[in-house]
Amino acid sequence: MANLMQLEIVTPDKYFIKRDDVVYAGFEALDGGFGVFANHMPAIAALKDAPFKYRDSNNEEHFIYLSGGFAEIVKNKITILSILAEAAEDIDLERAHAALERAESRIANFTVDLNIKRAEAAKARALGRIRTVELSMAAKMR
């Protein structure tokens, strides 16, 4: 089919996913949201810690949390290089909420020896994981 794309997501420790039946992908880049269909113009984008969504040829939506990285779109192929990738169904929502609470507490109770960038990064990761699960659950309810 001419309207299909390939998708590859690679992390430093594993080849996370390879699909040949993707009809749509959406993600958050540092400079805004991206929606990609077949025959998209070539692009490279730096990614936020945020959910990544793709729809396969069976019209099923899948959600993956990406911890930053880069996306390259060339000739109906999307390649994602990310620090971390987690499928929505593999995310422990309770653990993500606890991590968010810890990060917010550290930021609110700022001390001189607090590494604020690390605390903000932990908060962004927790929010990204939570949002990924929420989007996945909402898609299943449709």
Short mmCIF file of C-alpha atoms in Angstrom, two decimals:
data_model
loop_
_atom_site.label_atom_id
_atom_site.label_comp_id
_atom_site.label_asym_id
_atom_site.label_seq_id
_atom_site.Cartn_x
_atom_site.Cartn_y
_atom_site.Cartn_z
CA MET A 1 0.00 0.00 0.00
CA ALA A 2 1.26 3.44 -0.93
CA ASN A 3 -0.11 5.07 2.23
CA LEU A 4 1.99 3.09 4.70
CA MET A 5 5.18 4.11 6.47
CA GLN A 6 7.90 2.29 8.32
CA LEU A 7 8.55 3.12 11.96
CA GLU A 8 11.68 2.30 13.91
CA ILE A 9 12.31 3.31 17.51
CA VAL A 10 15.79 2.68 18.85
CA THR A 11 17.14 3.30 22.36
CA PRO A 12 20.73 2.91 23.56
CA ASP A 13 20.02 -0.54 24.98
CA LYS A 14 17.57 -2.04 22.48
CA TYR A 15 15.79 -1.97 19.17
CA PHE A 16 12.41 -1.05 20.66
CA ILE A 17 10.07 -1.43 17.69
CA LYS A 18 10.04 -1.90 13.93
CA ARG A 19 6.76 -1.66 12.03
CA ASP A 20 5.96 -1.52 8.32
CA ASP A 21 2.24 -0.79 8.64
CA VAL A 22 2.03 2.72 10.09
CA VAL A 23 -0.48 5.14 8.59
CA TYR A 24 0.00 8.03 11.04
CA ALA A 25 2.47 9.13 13.72
CA GLY A 26 2.25 12.08 16.08
CA PHE A 27 4.80 13.43 18.52
CA GLU A 28 5.96 16.52 20.39
CA ALA A 29 9.08 18.19 19.07
CA LEU A 30 10.86 20.99 20.90
CA ASP A 31 9.39 23.48 18.45
CA GLY A 32 5.83 22.10 18.38
CA GLY A 33 3.69 19.12 17.52
CA PHE A 34 4.27 16.92 14.48
CA GLY A 35 1.71 14.85 12.62
CA VAL A 36 3.12 12.56 9.95
CA PHE A 37 1.30 10.74 7.15
CA ALA A 38 2.79 8.91 4.17
CA ASN A 39 4.74 11.07 1.72
CA HIS A 40 5.62 13.64 4.40
CA MET A 41 8.45 15.94 3.44
CA PRO A 42 11.86 15.03 4.90
CA ALA A 43 12.41 16.41 8.40
CA ILE A 44 14.53 16.07 11.50
CA ALA A 45 13.21 17.12 14.89
CA ALA A 46 14.45 17.14 18.48
CA LEU A 47 11.88 15.47 20.74
CA LYS A 48 10.39 16.44 24.10
CA ASP A 49 9.82 14.00 26.92
CA ALA A 50 6.29 13.20 25.79
CA PRO A 51 3.90 10.61 24.40
CA PHE A 52 4.38 9.31 20.87
CA LYS A 53 1.30 8.04 19.06
CA TYR A 54 1.03 5.93 15.95
CA ARG A 55 -1.86 4.32 14.13
CA ASP A 56 -1.39 1.06 12.26
CA SER A 57 -3.12 -0.19 9.11
CA ASN A 58 -5.83 -1.83 11.27
CA ASN A 59 -6.66 1.65 12.60
CA GLU A 60 -5.41 0.69 16.08
CA GLU A 61 -3.74 3.46 18.06
CA HIS A 62 -0.57 2.77 20.04
CA PHE A 63 1.11 5.03 22.58
CA ILE A 64 4.74 5.07 23.61
CA TYR A 65 6.48 7.35 26.10
CA LEU A 66 9.68 8.80 24.64
CA SER A 67 12.29 10.46 26.82
CA GLY A 68 13.64 13.00 24.38
CA GLY A 69 15.77 12.17 21.39
CA PHE A 70 15.46 12.82 17.68
CA ALA A 71 13.05 11.92 14.89
CA GLU A 72 14.03 11.62 11.25
CA ILE A 73 11.40 11.42 8.53
CA VAL A 74 12.65 10.34 5.10
CA LYS A 75 10.95 8.45 2.24
CA ASN A 76 7.99 7.08 4.24
CA LYS A 77 10.21 6.00 7.11
CA ILE A 78 10.24 7.47 10.60
CA THR A 79 13.30 6.71 12.70
CA ILE A 80 13.24 7.68 16.36
CA LEU A 81 16.41 7.68 18.45
CA SER A 82 15.45 8.14 22.08
CA ILE A 83 17.06 7.80 25.49
CA LEU A 84 14.11 5.69 26.68
CA ALA A 85 10.95 4.25 25.12
CA GLU A 86 8.11 2.63 27.08
CA ALA A 87 4.84 1.29 25.71
CA ALA A 88 1.81 2.67 27.56
CA GLU A 89 0.82 -0.81 28.73
CA ASP A 90 4.23 -1.28 30.35
CA ILE A 91 4.12 1.93 32.41
CA ASP A 92 3.35 1.56 36.12
CA LEU A 93 0.94 4.46 36.65
CA GLU A 94 1.17 4.31 40.44
CA ARG A 95 4.96 4.53 40.27
CA ALA A 96 4.76 7.45 37.80
CA HIS A 97 2.43 9.37 40.14
CA ALA A 98 4.80 8.72 43.07
CA ALA A 99 7.77 9.98 40.99
CA LEU A 100 5.80 13.12 40.08
CA GLU A 101 4.98 13.73 43.73
CA ARG A 102 8.64 13.32 44.76
CA ALA A 103 9.86 15.67 42.01
CA GLU A 104 7.28 18.33 42.83
CA SER A 105 8.14 18.09 46.52
CA ARG A 106 11.85 18.55 45.80
CA ILE A 107 11.17 21.56 43.62
CA ALA A 108 8.77 23.12 46.15
CA ASN A 109 11.24 22.60 49.03
CA PHE A 110 14.23 24.01 47.17
CA THR A 111 17.56 23.80 48.99
CA VAL A 112 21.02 24.91 47.93
CA ASP A 113 22.20 21.35 47.27
CA LEU A 114 19.18 20.48 45.08
CA ASN A 115 20.01 19.79 41.45
CA ILE A 116 17.03 21.68 40.02
CA LYS A 117 17.62 20.48 36.45
CA ARG A 118 17.55 16.88 37.60
CA ALA A 119 14.35 17.44 39.60
CA GLU A 120 12.68 19.16 36.63
CA ALA A 121 13.76 16.33 34.32
CA ALA A 122 12.27 13.78 36.74
CA LYS A 123 9.03 15.77 36.80
CA ALA A 124 8.92 15.92 32.97
CA ARG A 125 9.48 12.14 32.73
CA ALA A 126 6.73 11.41 35.26
CA LEU A 127 4.28 13.75 33.51
CA GLY A 128 5.13 12.20 30.14
CA ARG A 129 4.52 8.68 31.41
CA ILE A 130 1.23 9.66 33.05
CA ARG A 131 0.04 11.46 29.90
CA THR A 132 0.99 8.45 27.74
CA VAL A 133 -1.15 6.11 29.85
CA GLU A 134 -4.04 8.61 29.93
CA LEU A 135 -4.02 8.95 26.14
CA SER A 136 -3.90 5.19 25.70
CA MET A 137 -6.82 4.68 28.07
CA ALA A 138 -8.88 7.38 26.35
CA ALA A 139 -8.22 5.82 22.93
CA LYS A 140 -9.43 2.44 24.18
CA MET A 141 -12.67 3.99 25.42
CA ARG A 142 -13.54 5.37 21.96
#
